[in-house]
mmCIF file of C-alpha atoms in Angstrom:
data_model
loop_
_atom_site.group_PDB
_atom_site.id
_atom_site.type_symbol
_atom_site.label_atom_id
_atom_site.label_comp_id
_atom_site.label_asym_id
_atom_site.label_seq_id
_atom_site.Cartn_x
_atom_site.Cartn_y
_atom_site.Cartn_z
ATOM 1 C CA LEU A 1 58.803 -8.918 -27.817
ATOM 2 C CA LEU A 2 61.642 -10.381 -25.796
ATOM 3 C CA PRO A 3 61.430 -14.089 -26.885
ATOM 4 C CA ALA A 4 62.495 -16.562 -24.376
ATOM 5 C CA LEU A 5 66.063 -17.796 -24.471
ATOM 6 C CA PRO A 6 65.964 -21.360 -23.148
ATOM 7 C CA GLY A 7 68.570 -22.119 -20.512
ATOM 8 C CA ALA A 8 70.045 -18.607 -20.735
ATOM 9 C CA ALA A 9 70.399 -16.031 -18.057
ATOM 10 C CA ALA A 10 68.551 -12.742 -18.252
ATOM 11 C CA PRO A 11 69.729 -11.100 -21.524
ATOM 12 C CA PHE A 12 69.521 -7.464 -20.442
ATOM 13 C CA PRO A 13 70.307 -7.393 -16.723
ATOM 14 C CA LEU A 14 70.811 -3.601 -16.698
ATOM 15 C CA LEU A 15 67.927 -2.533 -18.936
ATOM 16 C CA SER A 16 65.827 -0.027 -16.941
ATOM 17 C CA ARG A 17 63.770 1.623 -19.770
ATOM 18 C CA LEU A 18 62.043 -0.017 -22.643
ATOM 19 C CA GLU A 19 60.184 2.079 -25.213
ATOM 20 C CA ALA A 20 58.184 0.183 -27.809
ATOM 21 C CA ALA A 21 55.244 2.475 -28.522
ATOM 22 C CA ASP A 22 53.621 2.543 -31.955
ATOM 23 C CA ASN A 23 55.326 -0.652 -33.153
ATOM 24 C CA GLU A 24 52.261 -2.828 -33.938
ATOM 25 C CA VAL A 25 53.347 -5.242 -31.144
ATOM 26 C CA GLU A 26 50.767 -7.976 -30.812
ATOM 27 C CA GLU A 27 52.039 -9.762 -27.817
ATOM 28 C CA LEU A 28 54.049 -9.167 -24.694
ATOM 29 C CA GLY A 29 55.752 -12.253 -23.618
ATOM 30 C CA ALA A 30 55.765 -13.540 -20.027
ATOM 31 C CA ASP A 31 59.627 -13.285 -20.146
ATOM 32 C CA ILE A 32 59.222 -9.558 -19.468
ATOM 33 C CA ALA A 33 59.715 -10.625 -15.848
ATOM 34 C CA ALA A 34 63.317 -11.654 -16.747
ATOM 35 C CA LEU A 35 64.249 -7.867 -16.821
ATOM 36 C CA PRO A 36 65.303 -7.356 -13.252
ATOM 37 C CA ALA A 37 66.168 -3.697 -13.647
ATOM 38 C CA LEU A 38 63.171 -2.602 -15.601
ATOM 39 C CA LYS A 39 61.686 0.535 -14.138
ATOM 40 C CA SER A 40 59.830 2.083 -17.172
ATOM 41 C CA LEU A 41 57.843 0.397 -19.909
ATOM 42 C CA ASP A 42 56.092 2.122 -22.708
ATOM 43 C CA VAL A 43 54.004 -0.009 -25.099
ATOM 44 C CA ALA A 44 51.305 2.414 -25.983
ATOM 45 C CA ASN A 45 49.462 2.373 -29.277
ATOM 46 C CA ASN A 46 50.193 -1.198 -30.274
ATOM 47 C CA GLN A 47 47.898 -4.221 -30.942
ATOM 48 C CA LEU A 48 48.160 -5.910 -27.662
ATOM 49 C CA ARG A 49 44.980 -7.921 -26.609
ATOM 50 C CA GLU A 50 46.314 -9.014 -23.290
ATOM 51 C CA LEU A 51 48.856 -8.135 -20.626
ATOM 52 C CA PRO A 52 50.712 -10.951 -18.942
ATOM 53 C CA ALA A 53 50.402 -11.443 -15.261
ATOM 54 C CA ALA A 54 54.205 -11.747 -15.228
ATOM 55 C CA LEU A 55 54.347 -7.973 -15.480
ATOM 56 C CA ALA A 56 53.621 -7.915 -11.721
ATOM 57 C CA ASP A 57 56.746 -9.950 -11.150
ATOM 58 C CA CYS A 58 59.057 -7.170 -12.475
ATOM 59 C CA PRO A 59 60.701 -6.104 -9.143
ATOM 60 C CA ARG A 60 61.450 -2.464 -10.078
ATOM 61 C CA LEU A 61 58.786 -1.630 -12.575
ATOM 62 C CA LYS A 62 57.215 1.726 -11.451
ATOM 63 C CA GLU A 63 56.017 3.338 -14.655
ATOM 64 C CA ALA A 64 54.158 1.674 -17.491
ATOM 65 C CA ASN A 65 52.188 3.055 -20.404
ATOM 66 C CA PHE A 66 49.698 0.546 -21.972
ATOM 67 C CA ARG A 67 47.267 3.221 -23.530
ATOM 68 C CA GLY A 68 45.934 2.704 -26.922
ATOM 69 C CA ASN A 69 45.643 -1.043 -27.038
ATOM 70 C CA GLN A 70 42.437 -2.853 -27.475
ATOM 71 C CA LEU A 71 42.461 -5.021 -24.472
ATOM 72 C CA LYS A 72 40.094 -7.951 -24.181
ATOM 73 C CA ASP A 73 39.613 -7.281 -20.439
ATOM 74 C CA LYS A 74 37.535 -4.032 -20.622
ATOM 75 C CA ARG A 75 38.011 -3.357 -17.005
ATOM 76 C CA LEU A 76 41.721 -3.511 -17.393
ATOM 77 C CA GLU A 77 41.537 -1.332 -20.541
ATOM 78 C CA LYS A 78 39.765 1.342 -18.327
ATOM 79 C CA MET A 79 42.438 1.024 -15.652
ATOM 80 C CA VAL A 80 45.342 1.634 -18.030
ATOM 81 C CA ASN A 81 43.693 4.810 -19.286
ATOM 82 C CA GLY A 82 43.210 6.207 -15.701
ATOM 83 C CA CYS A 83 44.993 4.284 -12.937
ATOM 84 C CA GLN A 84 48.539 4.295 -11.614
ATOM 85 C CA THR A 85 50.903 1.617 -12.604
ATOM 86 C CA LYS A 86 50.738 0.111 -9.085
ATOM 87 C CA ALA A 87 47.016 -0.576 -9.280
ATOM 88 C CA ILE A 88 47.397 -2.076 -12.740
ATOM 89 C CA LEU A 89 50.157 -4.510 -11.497
ATOM 90 C CA GLU A 90 48.117 -5.421 -8.462
ATOM 91 C CA TYR A 91 45.141 -6.265 -10.781
ATOM 92 C CA LEU A 92 47.353 -8.416 -12.884
ATOM 93 C CA ARG A 93 48.788 -10.099 -9.780
ATOM 94 C CA ALA A 94 45.338 -10.996 -8.696
ATOM 95 C CA GLY A 95 44.676 -12.746 -11.920
ATOM 96 C CA GLY A 96 42.720 -10.078 -13.756
ATOM 97 C CA ARG A 97 39.128 -10.980 -14.545
ATOM 98 C CA GLY A 98 39.727 -14.479 -13.148
ATOM 99 C CA LYS A 99 41.118 -13.164 -9.915
ATOM 100 C CA GLY A 100 43.890 -14.846 -8.101
ATOM 101 C CA LYS A 101 43.312 -17.234 -5.221
ATOM 102 C CA ALA A 102 43.977 -14.722 -2.565
ATOM 103 C CA GLU A 103 41.777 -12.052 -4.093
ATOM 104 C CA GLY A 104 39.042 -14.716 -4.845
ATOM 105 C CA ALA A 105 39.155 -15.737 -1.189
ATOM 106 C CA ARG A 106 38.921 -11.988 0.030
ATOM 107 C CA GLU A 107 35.970 -11.539 -2.406
ATOM 108 C CA GLU A 108 34.256 -14.627 -1.101
ATOM 109 C CA ALA A 109 34.740 -13.449 2.490
ATOM 110 C CA ARG A 110 33.375 -10.069 1.641
ATOM 111 C CA LYS A 111 30.364 -11.742 -0.135
ATOM 112 C CA LYS A 112 29.565 -13.753 2.882
ATOM 113 C CA LYS A 113 29.825 -10.802 5.127
ATOM 114 C CA ARG A 114 27.433 -8.813 2.891
ATOM 115 C CA GLU A 115 25.066 -11.808 2.897
ATOM 116 C CA LYS A 116 25.209 -12.066 6.634
ATOM 117 C CA GLN A 117 24.514 -8.437 7.042
ATOM 118 C CA GLN A 118 21.688 -8.499 4.527
ATOM 119 C CA LYS A 119 20.092 -11.344 6.350
ATOM 120 C CA LYS A 120 20.321 -9.502 9.688
ATOM 121 C CA ASP A 121 18.926 -6.407 7.967
ATOM 122 C CA ASP A 122 16.091 -8.421 6.424
ATOM 123 C CA GLY A 123 15.365 -10.078 9.768
ATOM 124 C CA GLU A 124 15.227 -6.792 11.568
ATOM 125 C CA GLN A 125 13.135 -5.319 8.795
ATOM 126 C CA ASP A 126 10.663 -8.262 9.140
ATOM 127 C CA GLU A 127 10.434 -7.701 12.844
ATOM 128 C CA LEU A 128 9.960 -4.119 12.339
ATOM 129 C CA GLU A 129 7.249 -4.580 9.734
ATOM 130 C CA GLU A 130 5.434 -7.186 11.866
ATOM 131 C CA ALA A 131 5.637 -4.715 14.875
ATOM 132 C CA SER A 132 4.423 -1.883 12.732
ATOM 133 C CA LYS A 133 1.388 -3.837 11.392
ATOM 134 C CA LEU A 134 -1.939 -2.425 12.347
ATOM 135 C CA LEU A 135 -3.796 -4.582 14.991
ATOM 136 C CA VAL A 136 -7.361 -5.646 15.018
ATOM 137 C CA LYS A 137 -8.872 -7.912 17.620
ATOM 138 C CA VAL A 138 -11.991 -9.915 16.688
ATOM 139 C CA LEU A 139 -14.616 -10.319 19.458
ATOM 140 C CA HIS A 140 -16.650 -13.441 18.700
ATOM 141 C CA VAL A 141 -20.374 -13.612 19.097
ATOM 142 C CA SER A 142 -19.949 -16.317 21.748
ATOM 143 C CA GLU A 143 -17.778 -14.003 23.842
ATOM 144 C CA ASN A 144 -20.025 -11.004 23.460
ATOM 145 C CA PRO A 145 -22.808 -10.676 26.211
ATOM 146 C CA ALA A 146 -24.965 -8.506 23.907
ATOM 147 C CA PRO A 147 -24.100 -9.028 20.280
ATOM 148 C CA LEU A 148 -25.970 -6.963 17.701
ATOM 149 C CA VAL A 149 -28.129 -8.920 15.195
ATOM 150 C CA VAL A 150 -29.518 -7.823 11.852
ATOM 151 C CA LYS A 151 -32.630 -9.614 10.501
ATOM 152 C CA ALA A 152 -33.012 -9.608 6.672
ATOM 153 C CA SER A 153 -36.575 -9.677 5.264
ATOM 154 C CA PRO A 154 -37.397 -11.728 2.235
ATOM 155 C CA GLY A 155 -38.103 -8.699 0.069
ATOM 156 C CA VAL A 156 -34.459 -7.497 -0.013
ATOM 157 C CA LYS A 157 -33.480 -10.309 -2.377
ATOM 158 C CA ASP A 158 -35.240 -8.666 -5.381
ATOM 159 C CA VAL A 159 -33.894 -5.189 -4.485
ATOM 160 C CA ARG A 160 -30.476 -5.136 -2.709
ATOM 161 C CA PRO A 161 -29.937 -8.713 -1.386
ATOM 162 C CA PHE A 162 -26.509 -8.513 0.191
ATOM 163 C CA ILE A 163 -25.479 -6.960 3.438
ATOM 164 C CA VAL A 164 -22.521 -7.361 5.884
ATOM 165 C CA CYS A 165 -22.195 -5.604 9.188
ATOM 166 C CA CYS A 166 -19.870 -5.429 12.196
ATOM 167 C CA VAL A 167 -19.146 -3.273 15.237
ATOM 168 C CA LEU A 168 -15.763 -1.471 15.532
ATOM 169 C CA LYS A 169 -14.747 -0.137 18.904
ATOM 170 C CA GLY A 170 -11.831 2.072 19.905
ATOM 171 C CA VAL A 171 -11.927 5.067 17.471
ATOM 172 C CA ASN A 172 -11.265 8.650 18.308
ATOM 173 C CA LEU A 173 -12.376 11.434 15.932
ATOM 174 C CA LYS A 174 -11.725 14.367 18.298
ATOM 175 C CA PRO A 175 -8.243 15.533 17.235
ATOM 176 C CA GLY A 176 -8.043 18.384 14.680
ATOM 177 C CA ASN A 177 -9.583 17.601 11.292
ATOM 178 C CA ALA A 178 -10.032 13.876 12.070
ATOM 179 C CA LEU A 179 -13.715 13.809 11.342
ATOM 180 C CA LYS A 180 -13.244 15.675 8.038
ATOM 181 C CA ARG A 181 -10.567 13.193 6.982
ATOM 182 C CA PHE A 182 -13.014 10.382 8.108
ATOM 183 C CA LEU A 183 -15.647 11.673 5.677
ATOM 184 C CA SER A 184 -13.175 12.197 2.788
ATOM 185 C CA VAL A 185 -11.818 8.651 2.995
ATOM 186 C CA GLN A 186 -15.314 7.285 2.769
ATOM 187 C CA THR A 187 -15.898 9.273 -0.253
ATOM 188 C CA LYS A 188 -12.826 8.034 -1.833
ATOM 189 C CA LEU A 189 -13.680 4.416 -1.093
ATOM 190 C CA HIS A 190 -17.144 4.998 -2.739
ATOM 191 C CA GLU A 191 -15.320 6.276 -5.841
ATOM 192 C CA ASP A 192 -12.735 3.454 -6.024
ATOM 193 C CA ILE A 193 -13.509 0.033 -4.618
ATOM 194 C CA CYS A 194 -17.243 0.592 -4.589
ATOM 195 C CA GLU A 195 -17.034 1.714 -8.225
ATOM 196 C CA LYS A 196 -19.031 4.915 -7.645
ATOM 197 C CA ARG A 197 -21.450 2.854 -5.357
ATOM 198 C CA THR A 198 -22.624 0.643 -8.283
ATOM 199 C CA ALA A 199 -20.824 -2.304 -6.673
ATOM 200 C CA ALA A 200 -21.407 -1.427 -3.081
ATOM 201 C CA THR A 201 -22.355 1.183 -0.582
ATOM 202 C CA ILE A 202 -20.720 1.811 2.805
ATOM 203 C CA ALA A 203 -22.592 3.210 5.792
ATOM 204 C CA THR A 204 -21.310 4.036 9.183
ATOM 205 C CA HIS A 205 -23.244 4.913 12.346
ATOM 206 C CA ASP A 206 -22.556 5.947 15.981
ATOM 207 C CA LEU A 207 -23.225 2.645 17.876
ATOM 208 C CA GLN A 208 -24.446 4.396 20.975
ATOM 209 C CA LEU A 209 -27.322 5.872 18.978
ATOM 210 C CA ILE A 210 -28.646 2.519 17.596
ATOM 211 C CA LYS A 211 -31.427 0.552 19.209
ATOM 212 C CA GLY A 212 -31.147 -3.146 18.240
ATOM 213 C CA PRO A 213 -32.101 -5.608 16.851
ATOM 214 C CA LEU A 214 -31.977 -4.116 13.388
ATOM 215 C CA ILE A 215 -34.167 -5.013 10.341
ATOM 216 C CA TYR A 216 -32.879 -4.910 6.823
ATOM 217 C CA ASP A 217 -36.057 -4.355 4.893
ATOM 218 C CA VAL A 218 -37.767 -2.790 1.866
ATOM 219 C CA GLN A 219 -40.473 -0.166 1.720
ATOM 220 C CA PRO A 220 -42.363 1.562 -1.005
ATOM 221 C CA PRO A 221 -40.898 4.959 -1.963
ATOM 222 C CA ASP A 222 -44.012 6.779 -0.746
ATOM 223 C CA GLN A 223 -43.977 5.083 2.582
ATOM 224 C CA LEU A 224 -40.233 5.027 3.531
ATOM 225 C CA LYS A 225 -39.371 7.992 5.695
ATOM 226 C CA VAL A 226 -35.937 9.027 6.559
ATOM 227 C CA THR A 227 -34.245 11.889 8.106
ATOM 228 C CA PRO A 228 -31.221 12.361 5.877
ATOM 229 C CA LEU A 229 -27.913 13.783 7.258
ATOM 230 C CA GLY A 230 -28.272 17.549 7.620
ATOM 231 C CA ARG A 231 -32.024 17.551 6.569
ATOM 232 C CA LYS A 232 -35.492 17.095 7.987
ATOM 233 C CA GLU A 233 -37.575 13.996 7.782
ATOM 234 C CA ILE A 234 -38.828 13.333 4.310
ATOM 235 C CA LYS A 235 -40.341 10.464 2.315
ATOM 236 C CA ALA A 236 -37.863 8.670 0.005
ATOM 237 C CA LYS A 237 -39.705 9.589 -3.230
ATOM 238 C CA ASP A 238 -39.767 13.266 -2.171
ATOM 239 C CA LEU A 239 -36.044 13.170 -1.279
ATOM 240 C CA LEU A 240 -35.066 11.735 -4.626
ATOM 241 C CA ARG A 241 -37.254 14.371 -6.371
ATOM 242 C CA GLN A 242 -35.678 17.119 -4.302
ATOM 243 C CA LEU A 243 -32.160 15.747 -5.060
ATOM 244 C CA GLN A 244 -33.003 15.565 -8.726
ATOM 245 C CA LEU A 245 -34.051 19.330 -8.820
ATOM 246 C CA GLU A 246 -30.901 20.176 -6.911
ATOM 247 C CA ALA A 247 -28.930 18.373 -9.444
ATOM 248 C CA GLU A 248 -30.523 20.151 -12.365
ATOM 249 C CA GLU A 249 -30.033 23.526 -10.653
ATOM 250 C CA GLN A 250 -26.408 22.684 -9.981
ATOM 251 C CA ARG A 251 -25.860 21.799 -13.649
ATOM 252 C CA LYS A 252 -27.359 25.086 -14.820
ATOM 253 C CA GLN A 253 -25.315 27.201 -12.281
ATOM 254 C CA LYS A 254 -22.005 25.476 -12.993
ATOM 255 C CA LYS A 255 -22.715 24.789 -16.686
ATOM 256 C CA ARG A 256 -21.634 21.257 -16.466
ATOM 257 C CA GLN A 257 -22.653 18.004 -18.063
ATOM 258 C CA ASN A 258 -22.185 15.989 -14.850
ATOM 259 C CA VAL A 259 -23.484 16.229 -11.397
ATOM 260 C CA SER A 260 -21.481 15.808 -8.265
ATOM 261 C CA GLY A 261 -22.005 14.652 -4.734
ATOM 262 C CA LEU A 262 -25.017 12.552 -3.890
ATOM 263 C CA HIS A 263 -26.920 13.537 -6.905
ATOM 264 C CA LYS A 264 -24.909 11.235 -9.269
ATOM 265 C CA TYR A 265 -26.213 8.140 -7.405
ATOM 266 C CA LEU A 266 -29.904 8.733 -7.918
ATOM 267 C CA GLN A 267 -30.083 6.662 -11.060
ATOM 268 C CA LEU A 268 -29.078 3.578 -8.964
ATOM 269 C CA LEU A 269 -32.694 3.388 -7.703
ATOM 270 C CA ASP A 270 -34.301 3.804 -11.158
ATOM 271 C CA GLY A 271 -37.097 1.290 -11.775
ATOM 272 C CA LYS A 272 -37.297 0.088 -8.203
ATOM 273 C CA ASP A 273 -40.763 -0.568 -6.760
ATOM 274 C CA ASN A 274 -39.377 -0.804 -3.271
ATOM 275 C CA TYR A 275 -36.348 0.856 -1.665
ATOM 276 C CA PRO A 276 -33.924 -0.867 0.687
ATOM 277 C CA CYS A 277 -33.559 0.400 4.284
ATOM 278 C CA LEU A 278 -31.988 -0.505 7.695
ATOM 279 C CA VAL A 279 -34.421 0.033 10.529
ATOM 280 C CA ASP A 280 -33.783 0.005 14.257
ATOM 281 C CA ALA A 281 -35.935 -1.417 17.037
ATOM 282 C CA GLU A 282 -37.907 1.856 17.347
ATOM 283 C CA GLY A 283 -38.928 1.739 13.652
ATOM 284 C CA VAL A 284 -36.587 4.527 12.655
ATOM 285 C CA VAL A 285 -34.793 4.185 9.287
ATOM 286 C CA ILE A 286 -31.071 4.687 9.972
ATOM 287 C CA SER A 287 -29.897 3.805 6.549
ATOM 288 C CA PHE A 288 -31.292 4.304 2.947
ATOM 289 C CA PRO A 289 -28.649 2.758 0.628
ATOM 290 C CA PRO A 290 -27.208 3.756 -1.634
ATOM 291 C CA ILE A 291 -28.317 7.277 -0.846
ATOM 292 C CA THR A 292 -27.908 8.393 2.710
ATOM 293 C CA ASN A 293 -27.632 7.662 6.401
ATOM 294 C CA SER A 294 -29.823 9.050 9.039
ATOM 295 C CA GLU A 295 -29.267 12.143 11.136
ATOM 296 C CA LYS A 296 -30.211 10.058 14.121
ATOM 297 C CA THR A 297 -26.955 7.787 14.001
ATOM 298 C CA LYS A 298 -24.770 10.481 12.656
ATOM 299 C CA ILE A 299 -20.896 10.269 13.345
ATOM 300 C CA ARG A 300 -19.703 13.042 15.450
ATOM 301 C CA LYS A 301 -16.329 14.061 17.046
ATOM 302 C CA ASP A 302 -17.178 12.230 20.328
ATOM 303 C CA THR A 303 -18.103 9.030 18.589
ATOM 304 C CA ARG A 304 -15.999 6.057 19.871
ATOM 305 C CA ASP A 305 -17.841 2.994 18.740
ATOM 306 C CA LEU A 306 -19.112 2.381 15.232
ATOM 307 C CA PHE A 307 -21.652 0.240 13.572
ATOM 308 C CA LEU A 308 -20.418 -0.467 9.996
ATOM 309 C CA GLU A 309 -22.700 -1.558 7.180
ATOM 310 C CA VAL A 310 -22.012 -2.604 3.505
ATOM 311 C CA THR A 311 -24.791 -3.357 1.094
ATOM 312 C CA SER A 312 -24.568 -4.575 -2.499
ATOM 313 C CA ASP A 313 -26.775 -5.921 -5.235
ATOM 314 C CA THR A 314 -23.699 -7.478 -6.830
ATOM 315 C CA SER A 315 -22.464 -10.198 -4.506
ATOM 316 C CA LEU A 316 -21.884 -11.102 -0.841
ATOM 317 C CA GLN A 317 -18.151 -11.364 -1.547
ATOM 318 C CA MET A 318 -18.136 -7.740 -2.796
ATOM 319 C CA CYS A 319 -19.633 -6.689 0.565
ATOM 320 C CA LYS A 320 -16.871 -8.570 2.561
ATOM 321 C CA ASP A 321 -14.037 -7.152 0.350
ATOM 322 C CA VAL A 322 -15.246 -3.662 0.844
ATOM 323 C CA MET A 323 -15.645 -4.165 4.622
ATOM 324 C CA ASP A 324 -12.105 -5.581 4.735
ATOM 325 C CA THR A 325 -10.784 -2.509 3.122
ATOM 326 C CA LEU A 326 -12.909 -0.146 5.191
ATOM 327 C CA ILE A 327 -11.574 -1.750 8.415
ATOM 328 C CA LEU A 328 -8.038 -1.486 7.198
ATOM 329 C CA LYS A 329 -8.526 2.179 6.238
ATOM 330 C CA ILE A 330 -10.085 2.916 9.664
ATOM 331 C CA ALA A 331 -7.048 1.325 11.307
ATOM 332 C CA GLU A 332 -4.605 3.303 9.209
ATOM 333 C CA LEU A 333 -6.432 6.586 10.025
ATOM 334 C CA ASN A 334 -6.319 5.512 13.758
ATOM 335 C CA ARG A 335 -2.610 5.007 13.695
ATOM 336 C CA SER A 336 -2.130 8.186 11.770
ATOM 337 C CA THR A 337 -4.025 10.129 14.447
ATOM 338 C CA LEU A 338 -1.813 8.527 17.070
ATOM 339 C CA GLU A 339 1.460 9.233 15.301
ATOM 340 C CA ASN A 340 0.859 12.760 13.876
ATOM 341 C CA GLU A 341 -0.318 15.817 15.619
ATOM 342 C CA GLU A 342 -3.485 16.707 13.760
ATOM 343 C CA ASP A 343 -3.614 19.989 11.886
ATOM 344 C CA SER A 344 -6.353 22.298 13.034
ATOM 345 C CA GLY A 345 -9.216 22.609 10.747
ATOM 346 C CA SER A 346 -12.981 22.819 10.647
ATOM 347 C CA ASP A 347 -14.971 19.670 9.884
ATOM 348 C CA ASN A 348 -16.784 19.893 6.629
ATOM 349 C CA GLU A 349 -19.865 17.774 6.548
ATOM 350 C CA SER A 350 -21.077 18.812 3.207
ATOM 351 C CA ASP A 351 -20.427 15.318 1.953
ATOM 352 C CA ALA A 352 -21.805 13.609 5.001
ATOM 353 C CA LEU A 353 -25.151 13.039 3.391
ATOM 354 C CA CYS A 354 -23.780 9.894 1.856
ATOM 355 C CA GLY A 355 -24.192 8.018 5.019
ATOM 356 C CA PRO A 356 -21.243 5.778 4.705
ATOM 357 C CA VAL A 357 -17.897 6.791 6.076
ATOM 358 C CA ASN A 358 -14.435 5.547 6.378
ATOM 359 C CA LEU A 359 -13.218 6.493 9.693
ATOM 360 C CA HIS A 360 -10.432 8.505 10.882
ATOM 361 C CA PRO A 361 -9.882 7.103 14.284
ATOM 362 C CA GLY A 362 -7.128 7.369 16.798
ATOM 363 C CA GLN A 363 -7.147 7.424 20.683
ATOM 364 C CA ASN A 364 -5.042 9.913 22.493
ATOM 365 C CA ALA A 365 -4.518 7.677 25.532
ATOM 366 C CA GLN A 366 -4.311 4.541 23.630
ATOM 367 C CA PRO A 367 -0.962 2.745 23.278
ATOM 368 C CA MET A 368 0.434 2.673 19.724
ATOM 369 C CA ASN A 369 -0.051 -1.027 19.457
ATOM 370 C CA SER A 370 -3.414 -1.235 20.985
ATOM 371 C CA PRO A 371 -5.830 -2.996 18.662
ATOM 372 C CA LEU A 372 -9.067 -1.820 17.435
ATOM 373 C CA VAL A 373 -11.893 -4.337 18.526
ATOM 374 C CA VAL A 374 -14.112 -5.753 15.702
ATOM 375 C CA GLU A 375 -17.226 -7.353 17.098
ATOM 376 C CA GLN A 376 -18.843 -10.019 14.992
ATOM 377 C CA VAL A 377 -22.490 -9.294 13.781
ATOM 378 C CA ARG A 378 -24.862 -11.947 12.518
ATOM 379 C CA VAL A 379 -27.258 -11.377 9.673
ATOM 380 C CA VAL A 380 -30.188 -13.871 9.877
ATOM 381 C CA ASP A 381 -33.416 -14.435 8.086
ATOM 382 C CA THR A 382 -36.813 -13.942 9.667
ATOM 383 C CA ASP A 383 -36.712 -17.418 11.073
ATOM 384 C CA GLY A 384 -33.441 -16.798 12.747
ATOM 385 C CA ASN A 385 -31.268 -18.932 10.359
ATOM 386 C CA LEU A 386 -27.847 -17.506 9.874
ATOM 387 C CA LYS A 387 -27.155 -15.821 6.448
ATOM 388 C CA VAL A 388 -23.812 -14.374 7.100
ATOM 389 C CA LEU A 389 -21.433 -13.798 9.999
ATOM 390 C CA TYR A 390 -18.770 -11.070 9.713
ATOM 391 C CA PRO A 391 -15.822 -11.272 10.342
ATOM 392 C CA SER A 392 -15.419 -15.039 9.892
ATOM 393 C CA LYS A 393 -12.221 -16.948 10.015
ATOM 394 C CA THR A 394 -11.658 -16.333 6.307
ATOM 395 C CA ASP A 395 -12.422 -12.657 6.431
ATOM 396 C CA LEU A 396 -9.837 -9.843 6.594
ATOM 397 C CA THR A 397 -7.366 -12.079 4.754
ATOM 398 C CA THR A 398 -7.244 -9.659 1.675
ATOM 399 C CA VAL A 399 -5.556 -7.085 3.968
ATOM 400 C CA SER A 400 -3.394 -9.400 5.967
ATOM 401 C CA SER A 401 -0.247 -8.020 4.597
ATOM 402 C CA LEU A 402 -0.970 -4.730 6.458
ATOM 403 C CA LEU A 403 -3.176 -5.957 9.188
ATOM 404 C CA THR A 404 -2.525 -8.296 12.162
ATOM 405 C CA VAL A 405 -5.821 -9.829 13.183
ATOM 406 C CA ILE A 406 -6.091 -11.341 16.642
ATOM 407 C CA ARG A 407 -8.816 -13.940 16.518
#
């Protein structure tokens, strides 16, 4: 269409309208720009694969119809079906898919601006995330005038050999249903990371109600006496028998195959000649893992300082991983209590019999970024040799993405 005439002037200086639709035209020559008066162009329903950039040089072209052509540039093909001629010509002037230099430079400038803004946003986000991280400060044994110590007897190695402990200060369970949430989080941890207590068991105590040093020991079932949460003092073997009877009764009443609550953990002690227990300086059993805590050290609304204990017959690392997660969850609950006004609700301690608990702390007068304080606790053997110190320099790293630890 419009073959070039070498050395000739524009052949149709007055041609203002060119209609060539439905003509099987395969190519539109660049010499189209040699039509100075062209105002309207119709080349619809042909076999054009490309449109020359020279179209943008037609000084008076206002209307153009390129529909019905299978153009290689699919973006251009969409434009000819829905855009005004002016937009199509500007696209061709910019070089189409390849873009012209001016358009390329503008796009590059826009790209750099976007990258700069993204970098700024990312930086602000990093600062925000760092500032919003939960804070935990570690108080080392050497800095603590009265550190708590746990002595492990030799007998535990054949029953439940691994124990990790620490003290956590700065919690507040007073607002609304904080205590109830504290108990429910503990239950969830026992179900999940503790693998239904088969991998580990958590126990939490009110630090003010504990007399140290503590002894992690074993006792025969008919000698071990404990006052379970919400119950009277009882021998361990009688407590298990009582819980088994309750489980059977519960099964009959609810017509279920499985039991719930504490009862489903009874089999974890099957075949044990001795049961593990944590005993305070007055000889009182404050923990009977994996079954229950003692009423003596029960967590209450006014509890501020906690003694945390994780035991396992699997591995020491399992204890540490569970303790890391427990501290993280306590810190999250603490932040939640600070940020959100607690809903009113009664505390349900029906599940409190499982001694361990994941806390729901938060201090009303405490600044938002005020850290919880984790005091190191040493577990030693009967000769005083160190078995484990928690938290050590390598602990709490599994939750470092959410927790800032000040050591």
